[in-house]
PDB file of C-alpha atoms in Angstrom:
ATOM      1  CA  UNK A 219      73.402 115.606  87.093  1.00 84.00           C
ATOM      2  CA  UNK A 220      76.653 115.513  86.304  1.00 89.00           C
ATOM      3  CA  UNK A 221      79.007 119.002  85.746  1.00 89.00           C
ATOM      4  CA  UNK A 222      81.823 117.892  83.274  1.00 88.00           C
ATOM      5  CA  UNK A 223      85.054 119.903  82.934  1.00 84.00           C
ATOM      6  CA  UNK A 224      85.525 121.794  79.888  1.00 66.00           C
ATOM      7  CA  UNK A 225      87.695 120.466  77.371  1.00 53.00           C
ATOM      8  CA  UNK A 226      90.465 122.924  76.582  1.00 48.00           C
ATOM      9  CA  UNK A 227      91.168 122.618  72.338  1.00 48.00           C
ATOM     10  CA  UNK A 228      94.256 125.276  72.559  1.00 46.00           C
ATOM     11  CA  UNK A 229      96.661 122.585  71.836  1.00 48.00           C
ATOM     12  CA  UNK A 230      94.871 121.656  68.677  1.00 50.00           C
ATOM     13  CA  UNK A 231      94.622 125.448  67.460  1.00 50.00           C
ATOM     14  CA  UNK A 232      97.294 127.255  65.050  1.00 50.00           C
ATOM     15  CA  UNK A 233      98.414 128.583  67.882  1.00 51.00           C
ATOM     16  CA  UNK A 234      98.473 125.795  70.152  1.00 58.00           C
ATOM     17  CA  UNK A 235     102.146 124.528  69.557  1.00 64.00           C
ATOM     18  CA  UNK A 236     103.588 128.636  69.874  1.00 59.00           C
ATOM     19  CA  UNK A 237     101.359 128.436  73.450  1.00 62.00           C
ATOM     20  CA  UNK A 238     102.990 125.314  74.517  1.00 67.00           C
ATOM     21  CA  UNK A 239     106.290 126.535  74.177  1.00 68.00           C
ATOM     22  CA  UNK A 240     106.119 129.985  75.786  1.00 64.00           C
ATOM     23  CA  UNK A 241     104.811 128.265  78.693  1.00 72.00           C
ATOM     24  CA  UNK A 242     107.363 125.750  78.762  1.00 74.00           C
ATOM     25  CA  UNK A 243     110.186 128.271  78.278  1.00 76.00           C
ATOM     26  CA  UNK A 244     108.729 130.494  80.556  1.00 75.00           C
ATOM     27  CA  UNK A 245     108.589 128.192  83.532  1.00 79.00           C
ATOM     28  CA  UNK A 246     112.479 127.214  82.559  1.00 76.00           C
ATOM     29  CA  UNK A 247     113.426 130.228  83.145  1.00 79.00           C
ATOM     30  CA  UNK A 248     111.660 130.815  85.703  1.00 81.00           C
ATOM     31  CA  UNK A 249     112.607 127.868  87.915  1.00 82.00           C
ATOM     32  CA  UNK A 250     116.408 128.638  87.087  1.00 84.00           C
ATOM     33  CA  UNK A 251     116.091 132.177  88.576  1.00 84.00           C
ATOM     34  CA  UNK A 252     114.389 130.156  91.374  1.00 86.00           C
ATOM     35  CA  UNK A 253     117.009 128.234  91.742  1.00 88.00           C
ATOM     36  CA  UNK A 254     119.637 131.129  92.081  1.00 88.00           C
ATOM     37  CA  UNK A 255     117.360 132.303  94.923  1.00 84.00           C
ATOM     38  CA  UNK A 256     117.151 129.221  97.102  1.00 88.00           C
ATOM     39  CA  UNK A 257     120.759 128.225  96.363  1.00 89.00           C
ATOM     40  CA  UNK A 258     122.228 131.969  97.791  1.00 85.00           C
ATOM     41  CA  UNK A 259     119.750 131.189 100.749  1.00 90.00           C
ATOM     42  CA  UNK A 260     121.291 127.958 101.346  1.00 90.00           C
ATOM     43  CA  UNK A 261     124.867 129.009 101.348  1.00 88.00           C
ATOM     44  CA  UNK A 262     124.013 132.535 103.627  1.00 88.00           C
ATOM     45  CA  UNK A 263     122.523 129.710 106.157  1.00 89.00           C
ATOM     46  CA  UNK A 264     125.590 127.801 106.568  1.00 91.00           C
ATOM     47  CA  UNK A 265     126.857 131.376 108.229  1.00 89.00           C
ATOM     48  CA  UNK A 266     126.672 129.830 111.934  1.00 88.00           C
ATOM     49  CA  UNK A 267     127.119 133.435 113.115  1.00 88.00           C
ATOM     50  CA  UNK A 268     123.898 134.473 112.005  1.00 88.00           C
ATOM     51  CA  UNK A 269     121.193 135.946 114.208  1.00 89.00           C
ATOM     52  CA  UNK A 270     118.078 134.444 114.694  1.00 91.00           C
ATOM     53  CA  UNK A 271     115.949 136.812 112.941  1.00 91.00           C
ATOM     54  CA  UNK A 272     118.174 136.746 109.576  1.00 89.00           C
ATOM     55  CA  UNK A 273     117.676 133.034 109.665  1.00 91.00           C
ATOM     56  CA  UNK A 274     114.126 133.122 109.931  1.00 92.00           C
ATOM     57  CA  UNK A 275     113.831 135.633 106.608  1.00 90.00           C
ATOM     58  CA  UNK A 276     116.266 133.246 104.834  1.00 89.00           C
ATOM     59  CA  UNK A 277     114.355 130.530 105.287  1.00 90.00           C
ATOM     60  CA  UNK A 278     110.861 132.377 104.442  1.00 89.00           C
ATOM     61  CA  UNK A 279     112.913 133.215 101.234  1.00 88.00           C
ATOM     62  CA  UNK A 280     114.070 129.517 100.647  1.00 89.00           C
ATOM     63  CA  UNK A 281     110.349 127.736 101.388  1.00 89.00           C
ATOM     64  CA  UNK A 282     108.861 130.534  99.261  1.00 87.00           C
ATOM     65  CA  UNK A 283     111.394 130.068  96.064  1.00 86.00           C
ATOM     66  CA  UNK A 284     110.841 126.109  96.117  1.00 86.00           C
ATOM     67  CA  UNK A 285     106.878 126.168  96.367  1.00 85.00           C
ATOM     68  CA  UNK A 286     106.843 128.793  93.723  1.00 84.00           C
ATOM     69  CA  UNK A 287     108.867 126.053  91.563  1.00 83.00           C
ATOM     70  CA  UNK A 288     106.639 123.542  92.657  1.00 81.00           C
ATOM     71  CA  UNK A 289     103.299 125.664  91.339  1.00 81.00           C
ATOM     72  CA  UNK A 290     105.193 126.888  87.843  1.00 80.00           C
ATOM     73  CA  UNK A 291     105.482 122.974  87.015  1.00 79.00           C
ATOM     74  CA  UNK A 292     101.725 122.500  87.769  1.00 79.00           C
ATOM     75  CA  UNK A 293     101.103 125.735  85.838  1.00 79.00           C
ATOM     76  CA  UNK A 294     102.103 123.759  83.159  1.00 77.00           C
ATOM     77  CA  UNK A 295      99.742 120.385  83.611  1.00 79.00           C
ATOM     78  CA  UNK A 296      96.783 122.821  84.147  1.00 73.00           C
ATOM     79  CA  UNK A 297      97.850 124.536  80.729  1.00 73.00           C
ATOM     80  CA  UNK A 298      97.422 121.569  78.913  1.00 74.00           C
ATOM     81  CA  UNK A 299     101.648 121.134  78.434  1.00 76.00           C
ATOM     82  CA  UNK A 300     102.390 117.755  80.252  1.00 79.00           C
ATOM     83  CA  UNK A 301     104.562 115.248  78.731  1.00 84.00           C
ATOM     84  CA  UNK A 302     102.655 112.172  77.982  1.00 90.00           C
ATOM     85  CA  UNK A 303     104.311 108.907  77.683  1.00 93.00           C
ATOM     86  CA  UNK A 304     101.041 106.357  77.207  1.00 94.00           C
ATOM     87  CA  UNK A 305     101.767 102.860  77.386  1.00 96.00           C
ATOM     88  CA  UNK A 306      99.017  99.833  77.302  1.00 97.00           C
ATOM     89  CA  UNK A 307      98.722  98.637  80.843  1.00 96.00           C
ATOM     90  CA  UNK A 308      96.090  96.366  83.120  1.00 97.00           C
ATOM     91  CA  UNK A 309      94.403  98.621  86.078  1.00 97.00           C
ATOM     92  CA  UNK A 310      94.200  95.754  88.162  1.00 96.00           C
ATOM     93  CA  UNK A 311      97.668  94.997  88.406  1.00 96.00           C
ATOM     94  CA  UNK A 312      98.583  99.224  88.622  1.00 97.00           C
ATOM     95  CA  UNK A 313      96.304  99.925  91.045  1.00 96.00           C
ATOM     96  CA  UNK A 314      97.161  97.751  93.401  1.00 96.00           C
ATOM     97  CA  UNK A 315     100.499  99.350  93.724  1.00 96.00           C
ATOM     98  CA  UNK A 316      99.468 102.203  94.543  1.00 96.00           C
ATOM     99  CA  UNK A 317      97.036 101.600  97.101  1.00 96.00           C
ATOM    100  CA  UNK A 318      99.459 102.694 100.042  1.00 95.00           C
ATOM    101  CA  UNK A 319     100.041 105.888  98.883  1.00 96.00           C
ATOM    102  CA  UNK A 320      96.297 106.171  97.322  1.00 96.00           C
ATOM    103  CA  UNK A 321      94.998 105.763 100.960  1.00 97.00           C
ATOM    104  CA  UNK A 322      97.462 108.091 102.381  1.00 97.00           C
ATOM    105  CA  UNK A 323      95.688 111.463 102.631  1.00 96.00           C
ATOM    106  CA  UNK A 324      92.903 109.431 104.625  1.00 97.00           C
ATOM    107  CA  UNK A 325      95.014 107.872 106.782  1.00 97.00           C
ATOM    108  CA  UNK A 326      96.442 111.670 107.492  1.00 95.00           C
ATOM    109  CA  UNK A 327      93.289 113.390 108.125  1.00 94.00           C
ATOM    110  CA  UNK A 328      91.942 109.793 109.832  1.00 96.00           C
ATOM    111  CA  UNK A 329      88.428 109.783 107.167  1.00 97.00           C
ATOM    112  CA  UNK A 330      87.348 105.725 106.696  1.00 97.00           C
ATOM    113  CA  UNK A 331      88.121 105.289 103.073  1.00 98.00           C
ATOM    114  CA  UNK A 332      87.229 102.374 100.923  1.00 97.00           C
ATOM    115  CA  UNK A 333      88.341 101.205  97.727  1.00 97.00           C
ATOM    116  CA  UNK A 334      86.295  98.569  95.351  1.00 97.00           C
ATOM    117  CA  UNK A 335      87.302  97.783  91.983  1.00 97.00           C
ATOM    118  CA  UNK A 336      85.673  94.765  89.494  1.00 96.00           C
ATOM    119  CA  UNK A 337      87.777  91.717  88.892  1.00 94.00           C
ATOM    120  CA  UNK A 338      88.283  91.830  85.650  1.00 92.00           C
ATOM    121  CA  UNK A 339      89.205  95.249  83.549  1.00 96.00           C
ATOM    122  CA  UNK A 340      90.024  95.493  80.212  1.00 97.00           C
ATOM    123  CA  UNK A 341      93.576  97.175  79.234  1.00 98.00           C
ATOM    124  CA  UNK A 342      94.016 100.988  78.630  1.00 97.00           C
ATOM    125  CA  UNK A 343      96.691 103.062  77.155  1.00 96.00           C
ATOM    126  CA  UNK A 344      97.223 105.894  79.274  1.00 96.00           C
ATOM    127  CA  UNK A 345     100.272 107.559  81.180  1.00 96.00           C
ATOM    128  CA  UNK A 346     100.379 105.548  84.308  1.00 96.00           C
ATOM    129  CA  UNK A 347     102.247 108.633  86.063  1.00 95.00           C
ATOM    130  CA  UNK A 348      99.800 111.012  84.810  1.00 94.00           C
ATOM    131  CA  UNK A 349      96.822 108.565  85.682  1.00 97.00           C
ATOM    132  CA  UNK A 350      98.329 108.479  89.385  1.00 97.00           C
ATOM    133  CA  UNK A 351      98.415 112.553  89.559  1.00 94.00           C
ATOM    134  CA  UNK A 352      94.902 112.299  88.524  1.00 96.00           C
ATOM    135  CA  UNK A 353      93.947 109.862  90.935  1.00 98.00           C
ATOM    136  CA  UNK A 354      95.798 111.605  94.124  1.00 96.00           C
ATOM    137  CA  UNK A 355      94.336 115.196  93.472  1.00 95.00           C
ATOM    138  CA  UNK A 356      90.790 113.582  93.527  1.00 97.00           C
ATOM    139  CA  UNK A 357      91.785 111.942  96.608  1.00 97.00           C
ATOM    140  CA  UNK A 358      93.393 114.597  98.297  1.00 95.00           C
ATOM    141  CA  UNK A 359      90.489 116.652  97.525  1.00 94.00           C
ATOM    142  CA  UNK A 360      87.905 113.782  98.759  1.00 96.00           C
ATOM    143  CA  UNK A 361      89.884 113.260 101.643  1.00 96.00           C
ATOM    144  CA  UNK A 362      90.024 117.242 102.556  1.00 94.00           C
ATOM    145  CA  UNK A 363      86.413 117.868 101.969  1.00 93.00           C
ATOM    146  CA  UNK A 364      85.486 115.601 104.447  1.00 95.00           C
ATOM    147  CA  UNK A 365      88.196 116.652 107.037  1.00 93.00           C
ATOM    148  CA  UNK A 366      86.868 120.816 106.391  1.00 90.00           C
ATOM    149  CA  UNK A 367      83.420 119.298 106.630  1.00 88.00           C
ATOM    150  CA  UNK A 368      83.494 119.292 110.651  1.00 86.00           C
ATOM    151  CA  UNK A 369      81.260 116.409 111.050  1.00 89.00           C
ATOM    152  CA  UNK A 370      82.221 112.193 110.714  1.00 92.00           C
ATOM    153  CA  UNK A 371      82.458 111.114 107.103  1.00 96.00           C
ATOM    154  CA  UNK A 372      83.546 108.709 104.775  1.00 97.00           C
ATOM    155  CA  UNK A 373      85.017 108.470 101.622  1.00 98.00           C
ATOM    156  CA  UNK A 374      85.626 105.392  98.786  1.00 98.00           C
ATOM    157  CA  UNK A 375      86.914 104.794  94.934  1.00 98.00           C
ATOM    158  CA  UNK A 376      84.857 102.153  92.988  1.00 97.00           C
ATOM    159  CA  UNK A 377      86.604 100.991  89.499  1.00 97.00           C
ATOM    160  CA  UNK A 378      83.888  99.558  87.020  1.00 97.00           C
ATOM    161  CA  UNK A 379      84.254  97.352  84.150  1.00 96.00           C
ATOM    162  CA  UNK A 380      82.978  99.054  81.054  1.00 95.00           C
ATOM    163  CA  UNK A 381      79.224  98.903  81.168  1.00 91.00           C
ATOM    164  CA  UNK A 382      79.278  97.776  84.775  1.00 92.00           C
ATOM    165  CA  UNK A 383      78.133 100.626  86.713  1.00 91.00           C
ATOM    166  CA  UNK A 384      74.595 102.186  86.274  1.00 86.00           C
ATOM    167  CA  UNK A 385      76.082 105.408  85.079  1.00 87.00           C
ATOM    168  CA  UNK A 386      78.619 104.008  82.915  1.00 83.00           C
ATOM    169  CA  UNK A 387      79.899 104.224  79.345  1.00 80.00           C
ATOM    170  CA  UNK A 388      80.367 101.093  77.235  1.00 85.00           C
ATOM    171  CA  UNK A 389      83.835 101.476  76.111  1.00 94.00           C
ATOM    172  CA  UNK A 390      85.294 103.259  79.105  1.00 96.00           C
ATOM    173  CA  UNK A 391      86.173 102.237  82.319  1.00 97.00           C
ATOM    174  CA  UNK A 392      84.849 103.629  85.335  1.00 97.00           C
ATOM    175  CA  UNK A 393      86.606 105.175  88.223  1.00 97.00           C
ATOM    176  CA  UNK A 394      84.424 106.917  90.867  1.00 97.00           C
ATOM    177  CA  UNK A 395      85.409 108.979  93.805  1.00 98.00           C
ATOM    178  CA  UNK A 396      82.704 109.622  96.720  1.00 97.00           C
ATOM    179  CA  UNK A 397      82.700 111.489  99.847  1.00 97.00           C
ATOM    180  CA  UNK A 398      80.376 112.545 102.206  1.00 96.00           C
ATOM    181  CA  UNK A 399      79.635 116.473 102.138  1.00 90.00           C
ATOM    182  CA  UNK A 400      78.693 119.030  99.651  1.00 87.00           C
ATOM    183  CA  UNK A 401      80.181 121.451  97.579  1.00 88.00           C
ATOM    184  CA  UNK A 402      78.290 125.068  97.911  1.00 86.00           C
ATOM    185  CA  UNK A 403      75.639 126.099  94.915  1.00 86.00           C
ATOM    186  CA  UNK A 404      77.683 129.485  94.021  1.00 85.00           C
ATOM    187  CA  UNK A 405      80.814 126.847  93.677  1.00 84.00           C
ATOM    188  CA  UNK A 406      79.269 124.325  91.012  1.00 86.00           C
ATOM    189  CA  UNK A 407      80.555 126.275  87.983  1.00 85.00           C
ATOM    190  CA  UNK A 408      84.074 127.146  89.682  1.00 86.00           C
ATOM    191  CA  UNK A 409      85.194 123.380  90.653  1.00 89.00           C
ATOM    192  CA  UNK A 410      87.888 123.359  87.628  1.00 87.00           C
ATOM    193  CA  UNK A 411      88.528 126.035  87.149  1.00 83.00           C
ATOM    194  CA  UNK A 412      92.393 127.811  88.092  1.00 79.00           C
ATOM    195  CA  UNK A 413      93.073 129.142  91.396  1.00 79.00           C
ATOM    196  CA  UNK A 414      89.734 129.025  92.961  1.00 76.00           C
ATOM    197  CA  UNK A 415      89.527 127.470  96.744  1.00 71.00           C
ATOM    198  CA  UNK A 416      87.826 127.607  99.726  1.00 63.00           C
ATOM    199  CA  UNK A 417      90.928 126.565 101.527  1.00 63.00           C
ATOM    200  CA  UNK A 418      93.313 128.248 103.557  1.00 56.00           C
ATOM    201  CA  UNK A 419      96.371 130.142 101.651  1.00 53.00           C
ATOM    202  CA  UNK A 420      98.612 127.331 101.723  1.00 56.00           C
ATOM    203  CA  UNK A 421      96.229 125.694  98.386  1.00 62.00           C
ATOM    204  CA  UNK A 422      97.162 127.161  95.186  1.00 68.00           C
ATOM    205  CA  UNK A 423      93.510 126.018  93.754  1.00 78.00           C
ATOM    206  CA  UNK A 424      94.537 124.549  90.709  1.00 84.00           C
ATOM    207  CA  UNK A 425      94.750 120.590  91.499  1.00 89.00           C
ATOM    208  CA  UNK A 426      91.154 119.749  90.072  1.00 91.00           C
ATOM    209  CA  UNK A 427      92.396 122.173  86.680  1.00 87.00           C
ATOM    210  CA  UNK A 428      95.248 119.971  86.814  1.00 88.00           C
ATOM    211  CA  UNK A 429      93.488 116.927  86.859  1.00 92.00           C
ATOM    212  CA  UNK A 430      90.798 118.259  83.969  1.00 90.00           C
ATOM    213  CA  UNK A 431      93.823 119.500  81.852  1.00 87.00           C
ATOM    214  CA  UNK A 432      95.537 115.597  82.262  1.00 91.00           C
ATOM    215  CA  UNK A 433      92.063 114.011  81.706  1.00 92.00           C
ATOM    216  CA  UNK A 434      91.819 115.918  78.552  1.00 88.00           C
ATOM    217  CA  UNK A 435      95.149 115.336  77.192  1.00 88.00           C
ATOM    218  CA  UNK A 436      94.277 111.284  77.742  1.00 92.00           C
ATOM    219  CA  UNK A 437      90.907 111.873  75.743  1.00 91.00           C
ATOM    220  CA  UNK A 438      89.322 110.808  79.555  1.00 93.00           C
ATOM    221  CA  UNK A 439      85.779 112.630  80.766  1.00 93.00           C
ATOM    222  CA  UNK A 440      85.946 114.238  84.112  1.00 95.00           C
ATOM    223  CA  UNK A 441      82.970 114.766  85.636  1.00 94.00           C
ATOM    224  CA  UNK A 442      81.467 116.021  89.166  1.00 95.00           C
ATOM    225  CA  UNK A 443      77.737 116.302  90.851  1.00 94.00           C
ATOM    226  CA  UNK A 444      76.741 117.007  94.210  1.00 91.00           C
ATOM    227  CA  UNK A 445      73.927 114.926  95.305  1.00 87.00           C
ATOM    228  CA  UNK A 446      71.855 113.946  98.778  1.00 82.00           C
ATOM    229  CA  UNK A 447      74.352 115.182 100.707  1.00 88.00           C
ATOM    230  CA  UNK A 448      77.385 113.250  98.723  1.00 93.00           C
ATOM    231  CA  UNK A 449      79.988 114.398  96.605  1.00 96.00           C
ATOM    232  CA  UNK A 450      80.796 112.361  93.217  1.00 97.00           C
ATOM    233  CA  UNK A 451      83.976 112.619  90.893  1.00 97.00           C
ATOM    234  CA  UNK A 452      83.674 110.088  87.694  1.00 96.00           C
ATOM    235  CA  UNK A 453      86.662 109.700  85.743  1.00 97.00           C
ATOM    236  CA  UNK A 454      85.787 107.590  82.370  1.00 96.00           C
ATOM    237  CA  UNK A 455      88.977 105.909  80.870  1.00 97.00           C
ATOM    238  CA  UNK A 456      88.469 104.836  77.285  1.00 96.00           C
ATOM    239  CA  UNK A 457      89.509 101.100  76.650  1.00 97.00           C
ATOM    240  CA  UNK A 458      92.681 100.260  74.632  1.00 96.00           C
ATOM    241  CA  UNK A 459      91.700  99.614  71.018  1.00 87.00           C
TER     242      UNK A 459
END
């Protein structure tokens, strides 16, 4: 049985547009007060003369200002506020593209990885960046799973023709992302939802809330279940009309 991720409707509320633009004006200003931090740091490190332990703190300070820019501009993909540019476009010529840097958080954590996608797809109209953020945090996650996992494991992507694939949809395309492993019962509810991980401290525990919030904004169903020992992500990308 598949759990599928909420779909947030505060964009569509009265208040949806007054939302979006806090949030957007709130992580501007944010990241420029960011950027006064992690500019001064760079400038105090060109000081050759100073000590060791100075250093260190200045660069603590620098690392710390640019991730926290880094997680205010996915703050605002998991709050529903990412720019979408959709364009119509042929998965089998995208895809293909990408499969170097699709396969690269396998190749990292050295998990066998397989990708299998039908022949012939029909065209969507999607974001193609957006599509590829969706795509990599599913990956990253498939690929991590089985690295935290401790014991040999696999993972693939299969890409299905509408109707293709068993579990299907008709007028959707079909992306699936396996891996070998299981996600704990207490977990099932929590998957997508914002800062929740069973990671170390270095994962903010919003990358599957980001890639809900873009599926959503794309009108795509994102969908996970935990079965025989096997993890399953479906991502179902409505046809272009």
């Amino acid at each position: 049985m598949y759990i599928f991720a909420d779909k947030l409707e505060i964009q569509n509320t009265p208040a949806g547009d007054f939302y979006i633009i806090f949030l957007r004006g709130l992580t501007h200003k944010l990241n420029n007060l960011l950027a006064v931090f992690s500019g001064f740091s760079s400038l105090l490190l060109m000081n050759d003369s100073m000590d060791d332990s100075a250093r260190e703190s200045l660069n603590h300070m620098k690392s710390a200002a640019s991730n926290a820019s880094g997680l205010s501009e996915r703050i605002l993909a998991a709050g529903g506020c990412a720019r979408m540019t959709p364009q119509r476009m042929q998965l089998n010529e995208y895809l293909p593209m990408l499969e170097r840097s699709l396969r690269e958080p396998f190749t990292r954590h050295n998990v066998p990885f397989e990708i299998r996608m039908d022949p012939a797809l029909p065209p969507v109209n999607i974001d193609s960046g957006r599509l590829k953020e969706i795509l990599a945090e599913l990956l990253k996650n498939a690929a991590e799973a089985v690295r935290d996992s401790g014991q040999p494991g696999e993972a693939s992507m299969e890409i299905y023709a509408p109707g293709r694939s068993p579990e299907g949809t008709v007028n959707a395309i079909d992306i699936f992302v396996h891996n070998t492993g299981a996600i704990r019962d207490d977990k099932l509810h929590e998957v997508f939802n914002p800062f929740v991980s069973t990671k170390d401290g270095s994962h903010y525990g919003i990358g599957l809330t980001v890639a809900a919030m873009l599926a959503t904004q794309m009108n795509m169903n994102l969908g996970f279940k935990n079965d025989a020992g096997r993890v399953t992500f479906w991502l179902s990308v409505p046809v272009a009309a």
